[in-house]
Amino acid sequence: MTTQTNPNPNPQSCTNPNKFDFLDDLRSKYNHQPVFLQAVEEMALAIEPLFNDPVNGEFYLKAFLFLTEPEKMISFHVPWMDDEGKQHLNRGWRVEFSSALGPYKGGLRFHPTVNDGILKFLGFEQIFKNALTGLPLGGGKGGSDFDPKGKSEAEIRRFCESFMTQLCRYIDAATDVPAGDIGVGGREIGFMYGQYKRLSNKHGEGVLTGKSPLFGGIQLRPEATGYGTVYIAKHAIEDKLERSLEGSRCAVSGSGNVAQYASKMLMDLGAKVVSISDSNGCLAKQVKRARLSELDNVVSGKYIPGRSPWTLPDLQADFAFPCATQNEIDQDGASLLTKNGCMGVFEGANLPVTAEGQGVLRSKPNVLYIPGKAANAGGVGVSGLEMSQNLSRTYWKREQVDIMLKEMMEGIYKQMKEAAGEDGTLEQGCNRAGFLKVAHALKELGWVY
């Protein structure tokens, strides 16, 4: 592997931006997309030994570079009207990244920070996450810079209908199947699916997942990502550390579905949830749904405005479950966690640890680290089951779906462990297993040779 000095490195993109000269063209084209470059460089670092393979190294490198460019980038405008009759205009995107394993699959995010670079990072990660599920799913992502916060339900409905009016021409059960993400829950999926039905006159199709069970949705979908994160953590903790989650102190960040249901499952398994957070601050207890600032002095613990759990110097946690958003644990946060005795980090969010934070975790061989590609794959896995349910016109009970989710997360853990081998880490095993599955598909399809 050759290394050369880049005279104009992007300081945000990687702990060592001069590594991997084969990425220089990508860096020069997408220097304005640091989070996307971070995701690519993280993956390259994890699978670097494959590039040096004396037999297949050249092919693996070609396959990797092939996967760094989306197959399609779709952008469109989304006009909508507020309750006062004023028209607004937002941007919408769909990144159809890879169809090697199946139809593009990945969520829709509505948040003011959304842009093409963020969606490329999420879509790139989705390729390998979907591969680990064992289901025939490609990778994609989409969304808009629309901010649902502070909007009325009528305004959100009008926006969703306008967004689907644009998106519907690109999606199909056999082509591209979006789902929810930040800012897009069951309500928004319902509004978009209703508009799709109006426009297409197609009913019962698995063209969106995360739907209500009233019209084709699957049981346990809201819980699946959080539950799955805890299920795979349980396997790793019992296998690698020979201990139980029961009685363990677990720090959780976020207050959305992933954080809520990860916290619930942790408590169901006897763990102690020692933190939870939202965009305004953090609190040391999982409680009823409300803004956390309203719950100070209502539960045990202290509400700390403007802070995340990962900035608290006295936080004592055996295991960390970052479930909020990307890059929430930086180098200082990772150092605090390991200094205070944290034995494992399990990513409920996508890329919640910065490149520098990952470097800290990698320097601690006794700390388990499972990236979001594996740890939060339960959500898309159950979405894939929803697609199968729609295709077969059948219906699975909640208990059946939970059994399938547990089996899926156990299977992902076994893939990671096998791919890591005797000397590799679970992080390396996760990335290698996902990449190899997609690379072999590219070869058999004749797309990379």
GROMACS .gro file of C-alpha atoms in nm:
model
  449
    1MET     CA    1   0.000   0.000   0.000
    2THR     CA    2   0.157   0.327  -0.107
    3THR     CA    3   0.119   0.645   0.092
    4GLN     CA    4   0.187   0.998  -0.026
    5THR     CA    5   0.146   1.343   0.116
    6ASN     CA    6  -0.159   1.539   0.008
    7PRO     CA    7  -0.056   1.908  -0.007
    8ASN     CA    8  -0.412   2.020   0.072
    9PRO     CA    9  -0.556   1.770   0.319
   10ASN     CA   10  -0.909   1.809   0.450
   11PRO     CA   11  -0.856   1.823   0.828
   12GLN     CA   12  -1.215   1.715   0.899
   13SER     CA   13  -1.213   1.402   0.687
   14CYS     CA   14  -0.983   1.159   0.865
   15THR     CA   15  -0.735   1.125   1.147
   16ASN     CA   16  -0.474   1.063   0.877
   17PRO     CA   17  -0.597   1.233   0.558
   18ASN     CA   18  -0.272   1.158   0.376
   19LYS     CA   19  -0.330   0.782   0.393
   20PHE     CA   20  -0.464   0.591   0.091
   21ASP     CA   21  -0.346   0.783  -0.214
   22PHE     CA   22  -0.599   0.592  -0.425
   23LEU     CA   23  -0.865   0.813  -0.260
   24ASP     CA   24  -0.705   1.141  -0.368
   25ASP     CA   25  -0.936   1.178  -0.668
   26LEU     CA   26  -1.240   1.122  -0.447
   27ARG     CA   27  -1.107   1.373  -0.193
   28SER     CA   28  -1.047   1.637  -0.458
   29LYS     CA   29  -1.399   1.598  -0.600
   30TYR     CA   30  -1.582   1.581  -0.268
   31ASN     CA   31  -1.371   1.792  -0.034
   32HIS     CA   32  -1.695   1.970   0.061
   33GLN     CA   33  -1.843   1.639   0.189
   34PRO     CA   34  -1.621   1.557   0.490
   35VAL     CA   35  -1.860   1.311   0.656
   36PHE     CA   36  -1.890   1.109   0.335
   37LEU     CA   37  -1.510   1.101   0.303
   38GLN     CA   38  -1.485   0.999   0.669
   39ALA     CA   39  -1.713   0.701   0.605
   40VAL     CA   40  -1.513   0.595   0.298
   41GLU     CA   41  -1.179   0.627   0.478
   42GLU     CA   42  -1.306   0.438   0.782
   43MET     CA   43  -1.412   0.152   0.554
   44ALA     CA   44  -1.080   0.156   0.366
   45LEU     CA   45  -0.891   0.136   0.694
   46ALA     CA   46  -1.093  -0.163   0.812
   47ILE     CA   47  -1.049  -0.364   0.491
   48GLU     CA   48  -0.693  -0.252   0.410
   49PRO     CA   49  -0.551  -0.607   0.443
   50LEU     CA   50  -0.777  -0.715   0.155
   51PHE     CA   51  -0.613  -0.462  -0.077
   52ASN     CA   52  -0.278  -0.625  -0.003
   53ASP     CA   53  -0.399  -0.976  -0.082
   54PRO     CA   54  -0.149  -1.122  -0.334
   55VAL     CA   55  -0.422  -1.290  -0.541
   56ASN     CA   56  -0.734  -1.073  -0.518
   57GLY     CA   57  -0.602  -0.742  -0.385
   58GLU     CA   58  -0.629  -0.556  -0.715
   59PHE     CA   59  -0.988  -0.674  -0.763
   60TYR     CA   60  -1.087  -0.575  -0.408
   61LEU     CA   61  -0.946  -0.226  -0.460
   62LYS     CA   62  -1.133  -0.186  -0.790
   63ALA     CA   63  -1.454  -0.309  -0.628
   64PHE     CA   64  -1.411  -0.067  -0.337
   65LEU     CA   65  -1.357   0.231  -0.566
   66PHE     CA   66  -1.655   0.123  -0.777
   67LEU     CA   67  -1.869   0.141  -0.462
   68THR     CA   68  -1.759   0.493  -0.367
   69GLU     CA   69  -1.970   0.649  -0.643
   70PRO     CA   70  -2.351   0.621  -0.630
   71GLU     CA   71  -2.519   0.456  -0.925
   72LYS     CA   72  -2.766   0.746  -0.933
   73MET     CA   73  -2.801   1.082  -0.756
   74ILE     CA   74  -3.154   1.223  -0.786
   75SER     CA   75  -3.238   1.575  -0.669
   76PHE     CA   76  -3.561   1.771  -0.692
   77HIS     CA   77  -3.741   2.067  -0.542
   78VAL     CA   78  -4.030   2.027  -0.297
   79PRO     CA   79  -4.278   2.317  -0.292
   80TRP     CA   80  -4.531   2.324  -0.007
   81MET     CA   81  -4.771   2.566   0.161
   82ASP     CA   82  -4.783   2.659   0.529
   83ASP     CA   83  -5.100   2.717   0.732
   84GLU     CA   84  -5.093   3.090   0.649
   85GLY     CA   85  -5.105   3.023   0.276
   86LYS     CA   86  -4.738   3.108   0.216
   87GLN     CA   87  -4.542   2.889  -0.025
   88HIS     CA   88  -4.205   2.742   0.074
   89LEU     CA   89  -3.945   2.552  -0.125
   90ASN     CA   90  -3.716   2.279   0.006
   91ARG     CA   91  -3.468   2.047  -0.158
   92GLY     CA   92  -3.514   1.672  -0.183
   93TRP     CA   93  -3.274   1.392  -0.275
   94ARG     CA   94  -3.259   1.019  -0.332
   95VAL     CA   95  -2.914   0.858  -0.347
   96GLU     CA   96  -2.941   0.519  -0.519
   97PHE     CA   97  -2.598   0.392  -0.422
   98SER     CA   98  -2.575   0.021  -0.504
   99SER     CA   99  -2.817  -0.234  -0.647
  100ALA     CA  100  -2.566  -0.521  -0.653
  101LEU     CA  101  -2.754  -0.729  -0.394
  102GLY     CA  102  -3.108  -0.609  -0.464
  103PRO     CA  103  -3.331  -0.301  -0.482
  104TYR     CA  104  -3.196   0.017  -0.328
  105LYS     CA  105  -3.298   0.023   0.038
  106GLY     CA  106  -3.255   0.293   0.297
  107GLY     CA  107  -3.440   0.559   0.490
  108LEU     CA  108  -3.560   0.912   0.428
  109ARG     CA  109  -3.433   1.185   0.662
  110PHE     CA  110  -3.609   1.520   0.711
  111HIS     CA  111  -3.376   1.759   0.893
  112PRO     CA  112  -3.231   2.104   0.816
  113THR     CA  113  -2.876   1.962   0.814
  114VAL     CA  114  -2.954   1.722   0.529
  115ASN     CA  115  -2.752   1.771   0.211
  116ASP     CA  116  -2.614   1.551  -0.065
  117GLY     CA  117  -2.292   1.477   0.129
  118ILE     CA  118  -2.475   1.359   0.442
  119LEU     CA  119  -2.701   1.136   0.231
  120LYS     CA  120  -2.403   0.992   0.043
  121PHE     CA  121  -2.238   0.901   0.373
  122LEU     CA  122  -2.558   0.733   0.493
  123GLY     CA  123  -2.613   0.555   0.161
  124PHE     CA  124  -2.255   0.428   0.149
  125GLU     CA  125  -2.286   0.284   0.500
  126GLN     CA  126  -2.622   0.133   0.405
  127ILE     CA  127  -2.468  -0.085   0.132
  128PHE     CA  128  -2.267  -0.289   0.380
  129LYS     CA  129  -2.523  -0.280   0.659
  130ASN     CA  130  -2.785  -0.430   0.427
  131ALA     CA  131  -2.538  -0.692   0.308
  132LEU     CA  132  -2.489  -0.815   0.665
  133THR     CA  133  -2.860  -0.885   0.711
  134GLY     CA  134  -2.844  -1.171   0.461
  135LEU     CA  135  -3.143  -1.027   0.272
  136PRO     CA  136  -3.133  -0.929  -0.098
  137LEU     CA  137  -3.110  -0.555  -0.039
  138GLY     CA  138  -2.905  -0.287  -0.211
  139GLY     CA  139  -2.811   0.043  -0.049
  140GLY     CA  140  -2.963   0.389  -0.076
  141LYS     CA  141  -3.069   0.694   0.124
  142GLY     CA  142  -3.276   1.005   0.075
  143GLY     CA  143  -3.445   1.297   0.239
  144SER     CA  144  -3.486   1.671   0.252
  145ASP     CA  145  -3.360   1.979   0.434
  146PHE     CA  146  -3.719   2.035   0.555
  147ASP     CA  147  -3.740   2.085   0.933
  148PRO     CA  148  -4.051   1.917   1.082
  149LYS     CA  149  -3.986   2.078   1.421
  150GLY     CA  150  -4.244   2.346   1.498
  151LYS     CA  151  -4.462   2.255   1.199
  152SER     CA  152  -4.830   2.168   1.233
  153GLU     CA  153  -4.952   1.824   1.132
  154ALA     CA  154  -5.126   1.978   0.830
  155GLU     CA  155  -4.801   2.143   0.717
  156ILE     CA  156  -4.610   1.816   0.755
  157ARG     CA  157  -4.880   1.633   0.560
  158ARG     CA  158  -4.866   1.884   0.275
  159PHE     CA  159  -4.488   1.862   0.263
  160CYS     CA  160  -4.492   1.479   0.261
  161GLU     CA  161  -4.746   1.476  -0.021
  162SER     CA  162  -4.535   1.716  -0.228
  163PHE     CA  163  -4.218   1.518  -0.155
  164MET     CA  164  -4.383   1.192  -0.268
  165THR     CA  165  -4.520   1.360  -0.581
  166GLN     CA  166  -4.158   1.408  -0.685
  167LEU     CA  167  -4.017   1.083  -0.544
  168CYS     CA  168  -4.283   0.843  -0.673
  169ARG     CA  169  -4.144   0.835  -1.027
  170TYR     CA  170  -3.818   0.681  -0.901
  171ILE     CA  171  -3.936   0.413  -0.656
  172ASP     CA  172  -4.085   0.068  -0.695
  173ALA     CA  173  -4.092  -0.252  -0.490
  174ALA     CA  174  -3.832  -0.402  -0.726
  175THR     CA  175  -3.627  -0.084  -0.776
  176ASP     CA  176  -3.599   0.138  -0.468
  177VAL     CA  177  -3.779   0.098  -0.134
  178PRO     CA  178  -3.740   0.392   0.107
  179ALA     CA  179  -3.819   0.386   0.480
  180GLY     CA  180  -3.806   0.628   0.773
  181ASP     CA  181  -3.513   0.793   0.950
  182ILE     CA  182  -3.465   1.108   1.158
  183GLY     CA  183  -3.773   1.329   1.116
  184VAL     CA  184  -3.963   1.056   0.932
  185GLY     CA  185  -4.171   0.824   1.149
  186GLY     CA  186  -4.489   0.628   1.102
  187ARG     CA  187  -4.700   0.940   1.054
  188GLU     CA  188  -4.482   1.075   0.773
  189ILE     CA  189  -4.457   0.732   0.606
  190GLY     CA  190  -4.836   0.712   0.618
  191PHE     CA  191  -4.878   1.052   0.452
  192MET     CA  192  -4.628   0.963   0.179
  193TYR     CA  193  -4.779   0.620   0.120
  194GLY     CA  194  -5.126   0.775   0.095
  195GLN     CA  195  -5.001   1.009  -0.177
  196TYR     CA  196  -4.826   0.722  -0.356
  197LYS     CA  197  -5.154   0.526  -0.362
  198ARG     CA  198  -5.338   0.826  -0.506
  199LEU     CA  199  -5.082   0.876  -0.780
  200SER     CA  200  -5.012   0.515  -0.875
  201ASN     CA  201  -5.341   0.335  -0.812
  202LYS     CA  202  -5.127   0.056  -0.666
  203HIS     CA  203  -5.224  -0.083  -0.328
  204GLY     CA  204  -5.053  -0.329  -0.094
  205GLU     CA  205  -4.716  -0.280  -0.260
  206GLY     CA  206  -4.396  -0.288  -0.055
  207VAL     CA  207  -4.276   0.040  -0.201
  208LEU     CA  208  -4.224   0.195   0.144
  209THR     CA  209  -4.143   0.024   0.472
  210GLY     CA  210  -4.220   0.141   0.822
  211LYS     CA  211  -4.589   0.151   0.731
  212SER     CA  212  -4.869   0.102   0.981
  213PRO     CA  213  -4.977  -0.263   1.022
  214LEU     CA  214  -5.321  -0.138   0.908
  215PHE     CA  215  -5.190  -0.119   0.549
  216GLY     CA  216  -4.906  -0.367   0.516
  217GLY     CA  217  -4.661  -0.268   0.787
  218ILE     CA  218  -4.483  -0.522   1.003
  219GLN     CA  219  -4.500  -0.563   1.378
  220LEU     CA  220  -4.196  -0.451   1.583
  221ARG     CA  221  -4.056  -0.215   1.317
  222PRO     CA  222  -4.034   0.091   1.548
  223GLU     CA  223  -3.850  -0.117   1.809
  224ALA     CA  224  -3.628  -0.313   1.571
  225THR     CA  225  -3.319  -0.087   1.553
  226GLY     CA  226  -3.294  -0.032   1.928
  227TYR     CA  227  -3.375  -0.391   2.018
  228GLY     CA  228  -3.131  -0.522   1.757
  229THR     CA  229  -2.850  -0.303   1.890
  230VAL     CA  230  -2.896  -0.453   2.235
  231TYR     CA  231  -2.928  -0.808   2.100
  232ILE     CA  232  -2.593  -0.791   1.920
  233ALA     CA  233  -2.430  -0.622   2.218
  234LYS     CA  234  -2.553  -0.906   2.437
  235HIS     CA  235  -2.388  -1.163   2.208
  236ALA     CA  236  -2.058  -0.975   2.206
  237ILE     CA  237  -2.051  -0.913   2.581
  238GLU     CA  238  -2.128  -1.274   2.666
  239ASP     CA  239  -1.889  -1.414   2.406
  240LYS     CA  240  -1.591  -1.178   2.434
  241LEU     CA  241  -1.614  -1.060   2.795
  242GLU     CA  242  -1.786  -1.362   2.948
  243ARG     CA  243  -2.021  -1.143   3.147
  244SER     CA  244  -2.388  -1.045   3.141
  245LEU     CA  245  -2.573  -0.724   3.064
  246GLU     CA  246  -2.770  -0.780   3.382
  247GLY     CA  247  -2.660  -0.528   3.643
  248SER     CA  248  -2.438  -0.341   3.395
  249ARG     CA  249  -2.445   0.039   3.377
  250CYS     CA  250  -2.534   0.147   3.023
  251ALA     CA  251  -2.510   0.502   2.891
  252VAL     CA  252  -2.752   0.586   2.609
  253SER     CA  253  -2.774   0.904   2.403
  254GLY     CA  254  -3.068   1.026   2.198
  255SER     CA  255  -3.441   1.033   2.264
  256GLY     CA  256  -3.588   0.896   1.942
  257ASN     CA  257  -3.707   0.545   1.865
  258VAL     CA  258  -3.360   0.390   1.870
  259ALA     CA  259  -3.265   0.535   2.209
  260GLN     CA  260  -3.604   0.467   2.365
  261TYR     CA  261  -3.626   0.104   2.261
  262ALA     CA  262  -3.259   0.030   2.325
  263SER     CA  263  -3.314   0.164   2.677
  264LYS     CA  264  -3.628  -0.044   2.720
  265MET     CA  265  -3.459  -0.365   2.611
  266LEU     CA  266  -3.155  -0.294   2.829
  267MET     CA  267  -3.382  -0.256   3.131
  268ASP     CA  268  -3.580  -0.567   3.032
  269LEU     CA  269  -3.249  -0.757   3.042
  270GLY     CA  270  -3.167  -0.620   3.387
  271ALA     CA  271  -2.920  -0.346   3.288
  272LYS     CA  272  -2.921   0.000   3.445
  273VAL     CA  273  -2.965   0.289   3.202
  274VAL     CA  274  -2.759   0.575   3.345
  275SER     CA  275  -2.816   0.843   3.080
  276ILE     CA  276  -3.045   0.956   2.801
  277SER     CA  277  -3.032   1.280   2.602
  278ASP     CA  278  -3.203   1.504   2.352
  279SER     CA  279  -3.093   1.808   2.152
  280ASN     CA  280  -3.124   2.033   2.458
  281GLY     CA  281  -2.925   1.834   2.714
  282CYS     CA  282  -2.901   1.504   2.898
  283LEU     CA  283  -3.064   1.329   3.192
  284ALA     CA  284  -2.962   1.023   3.389
  285LYS     CA  285  -3.281   0.818   3.368
  286GLN     CA  286  -3.516   0.672   3.106
  287VAL     CA  287  -3.863   0.815   3.172
  288LYS     CA  288  -4.194   0.896   3.004
  289ARG     CA  289  -4.197   1.083   2.673
  290ALA     CA  290  -4.133   1.456   2.724
  291ARG     CA  291  -3.866   1.718   2.670
  292LEU     CA  292  -3.594   1.617   2.912
  293SER     CA  293  -3.568   1.970   3.054
  294GLU     CA  294  -3.924   1.925   3.188
  295LEU     CA  295  -3.823   1.621   3.393
  296ASP     CA  296  -3.554   1.768   3.616
  297ASN     CA  297  -3.638   1.689   3.981
  298VAL     CA  298  -3.912   1.449   3.865
  299VAL     CA  299  -3.680   1.148   3.839
  300SER     CA  300  -3.356   1.047   4.003
  301GLY     CA  301  -3.055   1.207   3.844
  302LYS     CA  302  -2.979   1.555   3.718
  303TYR     CA  303  -3.072   1.730   3.398
  304ILE     CA  304  -2.771   1.906   3.243
  305PRO     CA  305  -2.862   2.152   2.966
  306GLY     CA  306  -2.643   2.181   2.659
  307ARG     CA  307  -2.445   1.864   2.729
  308SER     CA  308  -2.436   1.510   2.595
  309PRO     CA  309  -2.356   1.206   2.808
  310TRP     CA  310  -2.019   1.178   2.637
  311THR     CA  311  -1.899   1.514   2.776
  312LEU     CA  312  -1.969   1.430   3.143
  313PRO     CA  313  -1.638   1.361   3.322
  314ASP     CA  314  -1.802   1.166   3.605
  315LEU     CA  315  -2.023   0.940   3.392
  316GLN     CA  316  -1.964   0.582   3.503
  317ALA     CA  317  -2.077   0.337   3.236
  318ASP     CA  318  -1.980  -0.021   3.161
  319PHE     CA  319  -2.118   0.006   2.807
  320ALA     CA  320  -2.208   0.295   2.575
  321PHE     CA  321  -2.495   0.304   2.326
  322PRO     CA  322  -2.472   0.624   2.117
  323CYS     CA  323  -2.814   0.647   1.951
  324ALA     CA  324  -2.846   1.015   1.859
  325THR     CA  325  -2.662   1.123   1.543
  326GLN     CA  326  -2.332   1.119   1.356
  327ASN     CA  327  -2.007   1.233   1.519
  328GLU     CA  328  -2.149   1.276   1.870
  329ILE     CA  329  -1.852   1.105   2.043
  330ASP     CA  330  -1.529   1.284   1.967
  331GLN     CA  331  -1.175   1.206   2.078
  332ASP     CA  332  -1.228   1.358   2.422
  333GLY     CA  333  -1.556   1.174   2.467
  334ALA     CA  334  -1.405   0.839   2.373
  335SER     CA  335  -1.111   0.904   2.606
  336LEU     CA  336  -1.348   0.985   2.893
  337LEU     CA  337  -1.545   0.667   2.835
  338THR     CA  338  -1.242   0.439   2.834
  339LYS     CA  339  -1.081   0.624   3.126
  340ASN     CA  340  -1.397   0.568   3.332
  341GLY     CA  341  -1.401   0.196   3.263
  342CYS     CA  342  -1.628   0.158   2.959
  343MET     CA  343  -1.583  -0.191   2.815
  344GLY     CA  344  -1.784  -0.158   2.493
  345VAL     CA  345  -1.935   0.089   2.246
  346PHE     CA  346  -2.230  -0.022   2.033
  347GLU     CA  347  -2.350   0.223   1.768
  348GLY     CA  348  -2.726   0.263   1.757
  349ALA     CA  349  -2.681   0.572   1.537
  350ASN     CA  350  -2.493   0.591   1.207
  351LEU     CA  351  -2.126   0.688   1.248
  352PRO     CA  352  -2.174   0.846   1.594
  353VAL     CA  353  -1.801   0.828   1.671
  354THR     CA  354  -1.565   1.070   1.497
  355ALA     CA  355  -1.255   0.942   1.319
  356GLU     CA  356  -1.044   1.064   1.611
  357GLY     CA  357  -1.278   0.895   1.859
  358GLN     CA  358  -1.252   0.571   1.664
  359GLY     CA  359  -0.875   0.599   1.691
  360VAL     CA  360  -0.907   0.606   2.070
  361LEU     CA  361  -1.130   0.298   2.071
  362ARG     CA  362  -0.898   0.109   1.836
  363SER     CA  363  -0.607   0.182   2.069
  364LYS     CA  364  -0.789  -0.003   2.348
  365PRO     CA  365  -0.794  -0.370   2.240
  366ASN     CA  366  -0.998  -0.470   2.545
  367VAL     CA  367  -1.283  -0.235   2.453
  368LEU     CA  368  -1.549  -0.387   2.227
  369TYR     CA  369  -1.650  -0.163   1.937
  370ILE     CA  370  -1.929  -0.261   1.699
  371PRO     CA  371  -2.004  -0.004   1.423
  372GLY     CA  372  -2.354   0.092   1.320
  373LYS     CA  373  -2.330  -0.117   1.003
  374ALA     CA  374  -2.378  -0.419   1.227
  375ALA     CA  375  -2.512  -0.281   1.554
  376ASN     CA  376  -2.813  -0.098   1.410
  377ALA     CA  377  -2.883  -0.330   1.116
  378GLY     CA  378  -3.191  -0.471   1.289
  379GLY     CA  379  -3.401  -0.181   1.163
  380VAL     CA  380  -3.337  -0.236   0.795
  381GLY     CA  381  -3.347  -0.611   0.854
  382VAL     CA  382  -3.705  -0.592   0.978
  383SER     CA  383  -3.784  -0.351   0.692
  384GLY     CA  384  -3.661  -0.625   0.457
  385LEU     CA  385  -3.896  -0.867   0.631
  386GLU     CA  386  -4.178  -0.617   0.574
  387MET     CA  387  -4.097  -0.625   0.201
  388SER     CA  388  -4.120  -1.006   0.207
  389GLN     CA  389  -4.447  -0.986   0.400
  390ASN     CA  390  -4.594  -0.749   0.141
  391LEU     CA  391  -4.474  -0.960  -0.151
  392SER     CA  392  -4.625  -1.280  -0.011
  393ARG     CA  393  -4.945  -1.106   0.108
  394THR     CA  394  -4.898  -1.258   0.452
  395TYR     CA  395  -4.876  -1.128   0.810
  396TRP     CA  396  -4.638  -1.220   1.092
  397LYS     CA  397  -4.715  -1.186   1.459
  398ARG     CA  398  -4.497  -0.971   1.683
  399GLU     CA  399  -4.342  -1.275   1.852
  400GLN     CA  400  -4.245  -1.425   1.515
  401VAL     CA  401  -4.077  -1.103   1.404
  402ASP     CA  402  -3.884  -1.079   1.731
  403ILE     CA  403  -3.755  -1.434   1.686
  404MET     CA  404  -3.642  -1.351   1.330
  405LEU     CA  405  -3.476  -1.029   1.452
  406LYS     CA  406  -3.284  -1.217   1.723
  407GLU     CA  407  -3.171  -1.478   1.471
  408MET     CA  408  -3.064  -1.205   1.227
  409MET     CA  409  -2.852  -1.022   1.488
  410GLU     CA  410  -2.694  -1.350   1.599
  411GLY     CA  411  -2.612  -1.424   1.234
  412ILE     CA  412  -2.454  -1.081   1.191
  413TYR     CA  413  -2.241  -1.133   1.501
  414LYS     CA  414  -2.121  -1.470   1.371
  415GLN     CA  415  -2.030  -1.313   1.034
  416MET     CA  416  -1.830  -1.041   1.209
  417LYS     CA  417  -1.648  -1.284   1.432
  418GLU     CA  418  -1.564  -1.519   1.145
  419ALA     CA  419  -1.444  -1.238   0.917
  420ALA     CA  420  -1.230  -1.091   1.198
  421GLY     CA  421  -1.042  -1.417   1.243
  422GLU     CA  422  -0.808  -1.472   1.534
  423ASP     CA  423  -0.624  -1.139   1.511
  424GLY     CA  424  -0.891  -0.898   1.389
  425THR     CA  425  -1.142  -0.688   1.583
  426LEU     CA  426  -1.519  -0.700   1.563
  427GLU     CA  427  -1.508  -0.362   1.387
  428GLN     CA  428  -1.279  -0.504   1.118
  429GLY     CA  429  -1.489  -0.818   1.092
  430CYS     CA  430  -1.807  -0.615   1.044
  431ASN     CA  431  -1.664  -0.411   0.758
  432ARG     CA  432  -1.487  -0.702   0.590
  433ALA     CA  433  -1.791  -0.929   0.597
  434GLY     CA  434  -2.019  -0.665   0.446
  435PHE     CA  435  -1.769  -0.560   0.181
  436LEU     CA  436  -1.681  -0.913   0.070
  437LYS     CA  437  -2.044  -1.004   0.013
  438VAL     CA  438  -2.098  -0.701  -0.212
  439ALA     CA  439  -1.761  -0.741  -0.389
  440HIS     CA  440  -1.834  -1.103  -0.479
  441ALA     CA  441  -2.174  -1.000  -0.614
  442LEU     CA  442  -2.010  -0.731  -0.831
  443LYS     CA  443  -1.778  -0.995  -0.976
  444GLU     CA  444  -2.053  -1.246  -1.049
  445LEU     CA  445  -2.268  -0.976  -1.210
  446GLY     CA  446  -1.978  -0.881  -1.437
  447TRP     CA  447  -1.980  -0.523  -1.311
  448VAL     CA  448  -1.622  -0.529  -1.179
  449TYR     CA  449  -1.357  -0.758  -1.324
   0.00000   0.00000   0.00000
